[in-house]
Short mmCIF file of C-alpha atoms in Angstrom, two decimals:
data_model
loop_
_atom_site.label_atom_id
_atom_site.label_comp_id
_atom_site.label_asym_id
_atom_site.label_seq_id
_atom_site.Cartn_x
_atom_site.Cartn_y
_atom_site.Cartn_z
CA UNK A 1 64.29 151.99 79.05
CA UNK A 2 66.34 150.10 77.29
CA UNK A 3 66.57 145.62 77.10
CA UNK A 4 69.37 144.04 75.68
CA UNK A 5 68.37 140.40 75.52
CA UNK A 6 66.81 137.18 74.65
CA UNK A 7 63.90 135.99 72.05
CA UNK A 8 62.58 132.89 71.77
CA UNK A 9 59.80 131.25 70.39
CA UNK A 10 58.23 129.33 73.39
CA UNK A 11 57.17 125.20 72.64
CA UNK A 12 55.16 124.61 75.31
CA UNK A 13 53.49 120.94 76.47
CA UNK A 14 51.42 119.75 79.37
CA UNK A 15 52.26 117.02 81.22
CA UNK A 16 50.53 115.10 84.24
CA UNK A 17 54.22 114.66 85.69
CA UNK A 18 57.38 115.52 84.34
CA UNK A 19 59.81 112.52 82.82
CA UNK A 20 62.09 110.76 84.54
CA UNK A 21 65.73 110.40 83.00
CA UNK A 22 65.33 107.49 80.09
CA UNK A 23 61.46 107.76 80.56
CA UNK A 24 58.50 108.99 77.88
CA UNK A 25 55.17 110.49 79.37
CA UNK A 26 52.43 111.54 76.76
CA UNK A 27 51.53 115.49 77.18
CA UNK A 28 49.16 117.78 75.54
CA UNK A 29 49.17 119.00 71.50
CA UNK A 30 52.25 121.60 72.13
CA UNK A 31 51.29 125.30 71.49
CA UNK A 32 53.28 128.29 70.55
CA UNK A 33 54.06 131.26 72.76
CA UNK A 34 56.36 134.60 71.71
CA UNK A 35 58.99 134.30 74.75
CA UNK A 36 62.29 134.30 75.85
CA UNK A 37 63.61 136.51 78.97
CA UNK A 38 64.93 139.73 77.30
CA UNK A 39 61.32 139.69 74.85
CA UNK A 40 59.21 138.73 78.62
CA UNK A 41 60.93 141.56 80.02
CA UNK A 42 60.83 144.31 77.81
CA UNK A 43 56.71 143.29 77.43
CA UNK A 44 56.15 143.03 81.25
CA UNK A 45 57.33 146.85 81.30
CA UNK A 46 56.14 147.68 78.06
CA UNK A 47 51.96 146.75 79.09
CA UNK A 48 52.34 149.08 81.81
CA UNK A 49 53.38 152.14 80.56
CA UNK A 50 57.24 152.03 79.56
CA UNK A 51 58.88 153.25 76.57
CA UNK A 52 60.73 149.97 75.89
CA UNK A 53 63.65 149.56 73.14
CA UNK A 54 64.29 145.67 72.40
CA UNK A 55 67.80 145.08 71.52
CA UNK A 56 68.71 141.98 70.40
CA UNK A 57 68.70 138.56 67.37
CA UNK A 58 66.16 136.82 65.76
CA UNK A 59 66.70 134.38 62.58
CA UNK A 60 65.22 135.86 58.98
CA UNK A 61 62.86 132.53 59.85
CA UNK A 62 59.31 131.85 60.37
CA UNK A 63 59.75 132.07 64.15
CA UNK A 64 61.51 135.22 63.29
CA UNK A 65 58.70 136.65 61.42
CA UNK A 66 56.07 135.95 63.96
CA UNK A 67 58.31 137.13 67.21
CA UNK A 68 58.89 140.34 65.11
CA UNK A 69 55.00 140.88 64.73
CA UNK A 70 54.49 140.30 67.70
CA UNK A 71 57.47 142.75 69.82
CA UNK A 72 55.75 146.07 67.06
CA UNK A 73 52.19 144.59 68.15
CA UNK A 74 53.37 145.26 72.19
CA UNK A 75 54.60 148.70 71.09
CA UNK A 76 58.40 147.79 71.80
CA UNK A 77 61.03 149.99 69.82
CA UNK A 78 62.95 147.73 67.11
CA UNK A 79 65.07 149.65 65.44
CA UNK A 80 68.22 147.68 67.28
CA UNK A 81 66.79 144.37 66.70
CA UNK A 82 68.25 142.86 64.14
CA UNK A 83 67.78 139.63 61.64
CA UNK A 84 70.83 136.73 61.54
CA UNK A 85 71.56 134.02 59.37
CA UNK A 86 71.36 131.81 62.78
CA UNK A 87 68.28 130.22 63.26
CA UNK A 88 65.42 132.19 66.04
CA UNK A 89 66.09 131.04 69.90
CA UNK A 90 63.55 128.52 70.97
CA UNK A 91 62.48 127.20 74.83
CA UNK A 92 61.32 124.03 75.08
CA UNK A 93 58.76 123.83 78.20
CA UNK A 94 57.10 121.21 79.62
CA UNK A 95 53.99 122.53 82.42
CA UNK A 96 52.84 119.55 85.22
CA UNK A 97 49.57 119.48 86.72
CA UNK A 98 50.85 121.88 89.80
CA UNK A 99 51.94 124.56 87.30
CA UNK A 100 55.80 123.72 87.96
CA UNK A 101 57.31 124.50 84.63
CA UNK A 102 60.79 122.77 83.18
CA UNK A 103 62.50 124.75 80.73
CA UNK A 104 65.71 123.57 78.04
CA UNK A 105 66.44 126.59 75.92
CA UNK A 106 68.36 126.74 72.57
CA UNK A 107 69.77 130.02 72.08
CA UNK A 108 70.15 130.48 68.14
CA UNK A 109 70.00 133.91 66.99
CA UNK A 110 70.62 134.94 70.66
CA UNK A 111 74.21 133.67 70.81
CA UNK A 112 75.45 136.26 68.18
CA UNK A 113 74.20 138.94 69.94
CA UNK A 114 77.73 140.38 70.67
CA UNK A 115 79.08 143.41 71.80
CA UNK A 116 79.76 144.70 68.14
CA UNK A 117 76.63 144.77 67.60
CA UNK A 118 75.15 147.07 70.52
CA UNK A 119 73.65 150.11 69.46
CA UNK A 120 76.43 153.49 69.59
CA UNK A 121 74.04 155.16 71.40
CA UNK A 122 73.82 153.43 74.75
CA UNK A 123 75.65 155.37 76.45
CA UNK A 124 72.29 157.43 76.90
CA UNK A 125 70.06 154.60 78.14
CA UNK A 126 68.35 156.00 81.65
CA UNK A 127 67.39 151.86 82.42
CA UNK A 128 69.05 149.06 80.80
CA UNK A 129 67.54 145.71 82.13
CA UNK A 130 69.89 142.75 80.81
CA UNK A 131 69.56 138.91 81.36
CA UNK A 132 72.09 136.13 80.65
CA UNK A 133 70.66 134.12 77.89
CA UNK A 134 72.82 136.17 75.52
CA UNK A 135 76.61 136.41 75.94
CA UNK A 136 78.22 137.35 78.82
CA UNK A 137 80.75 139.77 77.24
CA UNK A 138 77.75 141.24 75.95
CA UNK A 139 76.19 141.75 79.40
CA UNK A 140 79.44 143.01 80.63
CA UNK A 141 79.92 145.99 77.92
CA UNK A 142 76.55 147.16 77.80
CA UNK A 143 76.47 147.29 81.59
CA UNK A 144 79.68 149.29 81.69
CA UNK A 145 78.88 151.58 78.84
CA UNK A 146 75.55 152.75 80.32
CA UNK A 147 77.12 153.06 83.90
CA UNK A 148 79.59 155.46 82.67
CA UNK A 149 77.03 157.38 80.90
CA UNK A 150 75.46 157.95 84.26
CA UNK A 151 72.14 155.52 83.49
CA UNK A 152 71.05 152.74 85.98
CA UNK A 153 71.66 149.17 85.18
CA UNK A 154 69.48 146.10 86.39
CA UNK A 155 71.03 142.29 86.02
CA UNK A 156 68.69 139.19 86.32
CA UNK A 157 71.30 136.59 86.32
CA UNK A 158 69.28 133.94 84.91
CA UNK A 159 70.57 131.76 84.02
CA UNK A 160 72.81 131.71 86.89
CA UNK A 161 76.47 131.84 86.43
CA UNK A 162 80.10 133.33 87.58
CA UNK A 163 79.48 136.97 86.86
CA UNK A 164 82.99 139.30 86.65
CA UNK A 165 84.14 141.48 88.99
CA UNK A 166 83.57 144.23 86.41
CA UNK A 167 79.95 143.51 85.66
CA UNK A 168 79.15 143.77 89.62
CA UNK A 169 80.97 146.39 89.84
CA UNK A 170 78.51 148.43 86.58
CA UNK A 171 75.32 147.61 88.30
CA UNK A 172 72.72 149.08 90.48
CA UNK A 173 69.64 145.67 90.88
CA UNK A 174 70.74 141.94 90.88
CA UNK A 175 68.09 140.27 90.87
CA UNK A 176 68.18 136.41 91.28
CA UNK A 177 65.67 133.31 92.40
CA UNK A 178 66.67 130.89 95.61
CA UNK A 179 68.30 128.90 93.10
CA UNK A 180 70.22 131.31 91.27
CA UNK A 181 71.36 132.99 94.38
CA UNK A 182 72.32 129.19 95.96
CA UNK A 183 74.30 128.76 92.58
CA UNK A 184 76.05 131.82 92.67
CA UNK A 185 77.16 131.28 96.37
CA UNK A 186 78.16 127.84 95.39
CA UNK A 187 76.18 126.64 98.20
CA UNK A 188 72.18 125.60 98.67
CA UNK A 189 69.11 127.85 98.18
CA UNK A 190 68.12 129.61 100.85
CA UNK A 191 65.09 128.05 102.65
CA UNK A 192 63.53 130.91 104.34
CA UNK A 193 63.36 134.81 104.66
CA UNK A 194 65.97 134.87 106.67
CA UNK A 195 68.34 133.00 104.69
CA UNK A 196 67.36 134.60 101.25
CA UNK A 197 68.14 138.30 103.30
CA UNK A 198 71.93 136.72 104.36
CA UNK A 199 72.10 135.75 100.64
CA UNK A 200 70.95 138.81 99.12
CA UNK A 201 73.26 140.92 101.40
CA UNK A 202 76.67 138.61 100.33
CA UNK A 203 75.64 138.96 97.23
CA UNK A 204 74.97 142.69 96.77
CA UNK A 205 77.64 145.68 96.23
CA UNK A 206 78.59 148.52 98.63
CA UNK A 207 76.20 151.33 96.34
CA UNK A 208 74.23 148.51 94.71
CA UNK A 209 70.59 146.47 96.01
CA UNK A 210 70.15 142.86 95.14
CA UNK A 211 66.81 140.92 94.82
CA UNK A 212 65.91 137.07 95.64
CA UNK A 213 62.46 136.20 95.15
CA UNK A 214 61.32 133.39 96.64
CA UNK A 215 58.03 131.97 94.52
CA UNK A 216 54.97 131.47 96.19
CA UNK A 217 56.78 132.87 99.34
CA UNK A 218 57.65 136.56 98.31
CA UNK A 219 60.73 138.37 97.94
CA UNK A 220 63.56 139.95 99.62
CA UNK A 221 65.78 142.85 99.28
CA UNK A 222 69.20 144.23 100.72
CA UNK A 223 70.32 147.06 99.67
CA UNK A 224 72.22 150.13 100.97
CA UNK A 225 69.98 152.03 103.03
CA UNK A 226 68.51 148.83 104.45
CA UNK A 227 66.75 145.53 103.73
CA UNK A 228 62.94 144.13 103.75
CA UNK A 229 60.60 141.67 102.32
CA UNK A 230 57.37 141.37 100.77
CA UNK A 231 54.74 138.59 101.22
CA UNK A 232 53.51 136.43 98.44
CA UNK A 233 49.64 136.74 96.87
CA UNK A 234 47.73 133.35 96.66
CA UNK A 235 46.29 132.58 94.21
CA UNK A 236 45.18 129.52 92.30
CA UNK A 237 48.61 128.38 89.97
CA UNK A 238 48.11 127.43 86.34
CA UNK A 239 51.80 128.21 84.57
CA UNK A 240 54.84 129.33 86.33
CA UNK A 241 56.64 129.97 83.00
CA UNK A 242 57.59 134.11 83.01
CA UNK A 243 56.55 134.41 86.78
CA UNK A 244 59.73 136.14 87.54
CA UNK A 245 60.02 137.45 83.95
CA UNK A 246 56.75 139.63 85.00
CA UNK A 247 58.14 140.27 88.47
CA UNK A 248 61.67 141.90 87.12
CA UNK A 249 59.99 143.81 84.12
CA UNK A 250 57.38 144.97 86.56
CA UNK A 251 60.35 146.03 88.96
CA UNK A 252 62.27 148.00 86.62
CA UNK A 253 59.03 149.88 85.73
CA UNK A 254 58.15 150.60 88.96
CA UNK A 255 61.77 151.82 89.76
CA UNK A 256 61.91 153.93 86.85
CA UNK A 257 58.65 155.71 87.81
CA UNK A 258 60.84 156.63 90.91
CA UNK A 259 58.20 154.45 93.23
CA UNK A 260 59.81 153.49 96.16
CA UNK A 261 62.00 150.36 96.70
CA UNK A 262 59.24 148.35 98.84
CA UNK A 263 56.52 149.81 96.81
CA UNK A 264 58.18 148.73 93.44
CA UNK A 265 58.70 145.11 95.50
CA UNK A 266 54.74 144.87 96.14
CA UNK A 267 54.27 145.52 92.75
CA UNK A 268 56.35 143.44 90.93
CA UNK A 269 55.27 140.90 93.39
CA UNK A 270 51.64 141.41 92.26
CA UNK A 271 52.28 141.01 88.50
CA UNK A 272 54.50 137.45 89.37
CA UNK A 273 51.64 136.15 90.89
CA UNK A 274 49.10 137.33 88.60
CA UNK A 275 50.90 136.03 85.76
CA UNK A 276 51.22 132.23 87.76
CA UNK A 277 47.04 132.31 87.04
CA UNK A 278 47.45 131.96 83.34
CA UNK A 279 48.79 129.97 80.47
CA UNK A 280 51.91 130.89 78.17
CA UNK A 281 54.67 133.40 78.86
CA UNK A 282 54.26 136.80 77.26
CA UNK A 283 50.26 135.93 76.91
CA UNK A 284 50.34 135.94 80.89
CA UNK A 285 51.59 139.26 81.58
CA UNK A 286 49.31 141.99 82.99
CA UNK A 287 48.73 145.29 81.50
CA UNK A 288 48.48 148.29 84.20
CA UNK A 289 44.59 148.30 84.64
CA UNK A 290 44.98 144.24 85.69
CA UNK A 291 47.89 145.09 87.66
CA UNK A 292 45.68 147.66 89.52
CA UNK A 293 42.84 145.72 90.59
CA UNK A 294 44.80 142.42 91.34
CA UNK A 295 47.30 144.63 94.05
CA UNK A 296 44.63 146.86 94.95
CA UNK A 297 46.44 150.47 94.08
#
């Protein structure tokens, strides 16, 4: 399996309540997490079994250093990830008392992670799990170069935005949140099961299956042979921040195990809300033996 995108090093504070616009709150002392979607990702399949390449930008920085360490500690492959003059991606994240998470992210090193610069070989990738928090052209070649060498392609469109006919076109997952899936409707999230299925199946390709989760509600599916939906887990919250970074890396895992669709859905469904029970992003994410006992398999 291969990831092309995003690291960042994670600034996270707690809050009682998030601002209001022109208003200061006082939150915790802010701590550091390794982060960013692409680096969630790729360690949310990586703890569980997958051989993971990282492909993407960090700055020859401090932040750099320690995201490095950290991707080699998880047993990630690095030889595509390469050091910039641009400074290392950072999130900033403020967590309330419920858990809800608020996220401003300044790409850095991630925005020069061009097409030039994907590996020649990816043409043999059997997964390649992308994000949008590098650049879109980016997205768009790598999807179309691993389609045509007959590997499987997986899109979280987060953030959310207009996503080219040819990109659709390359892949075989989209997987969104209500919001993203609102956004890229141009209308409102959907509210319920019912309306996240209508979404999912507008949204989805004739050969292709698209994914809205739904939070502390579960997730939906369309996809060719049929559509279905998965319950949430309760459990108590403490950080939302890589909920649905765990549920997509999960996912892909699953997939490429060749578990079935609703099987890989329960799963990756498991890990999101095992991951809402803890602190930080990466630091959240269970490793197979957690996974196990929380979903019971």
């Amino acid at each position: 399996m291969k990831v092309v995108g995003s690291i960042n090093m994670d600034v996270v504070v707690e809050v009682e309540r998030a601002p209001e616009a022109g208003e200061t709150v006082l939150g915790s002392d802010y701590r550091l997490h390794p982060g960013g979607k692409g680096a969630n990702q790729a360690v949310a399949a990586a703890r569980l079994g997958a051989a993971v390449e990282m492909i993407g930008c960090l700055g020859r920085d401090a932040y750099g250093d320690t995201l490095y360490g950290t991707l080699r500690g998880e047993g990630l492959i690095l030889d595509n990830l390469q050091r910039v003059t641009q400074p290392t991606g950072a999130a900033f994240i403020t967590v309330d008392q419920d858990g809800q998470n608020r996220i401003v992210v300044s790409p850095g090193a991630n925005a020069v992670l061009t097409s030039a610069r994907l590996p020649s070989d990816l043409e043999r990738t059997d997964w390649l799990l992308m994000q949008l928090e590098v650049p879109l052209d980016t997205v768009r070649m790598a999807a179309s170069r691993v389609r045509n060498g007959g590997g499987r392609v997986v899109l979280n469109a987060a953030p959310a935005t207009v996503l080219p006919a040819e990109l659709l076109e390359a892949l075989d997952y989209l997987v969104v949140n209500e919001t993203e899936a609102g956004e890229l409707l141009g209308g409102p999230a959907p509210a319920d099961f019912e309306q996240a299925l209508q979404a999912a199946e507008r949204l989805r390709g004739a050969d292709s299956t698209t994914i809205v989760t739904l939070g502390d509600r579960g997730a939906v599916w369309a996809a060719p042979a049929g559509s279905g939906q998965v319950e949430a887990y309760t459990v108590a919250v403490v950080d939302t921040t890589a909920c649905g970074d765990s549920f997509v890396g999960t996912l892909v895992w699953a997939l490429s195990e060749n578990e079935p669709l609703e099987q890989a859905m329960k799963l990756a469904n498991a890990a999101g809300a095992l991951t809402a029970t803890r602190a930080g992003a990466q630091p959240s994410l269970p490793d197979l033996n957690e996974l196990r006992r929380f979903a019971s398999i």
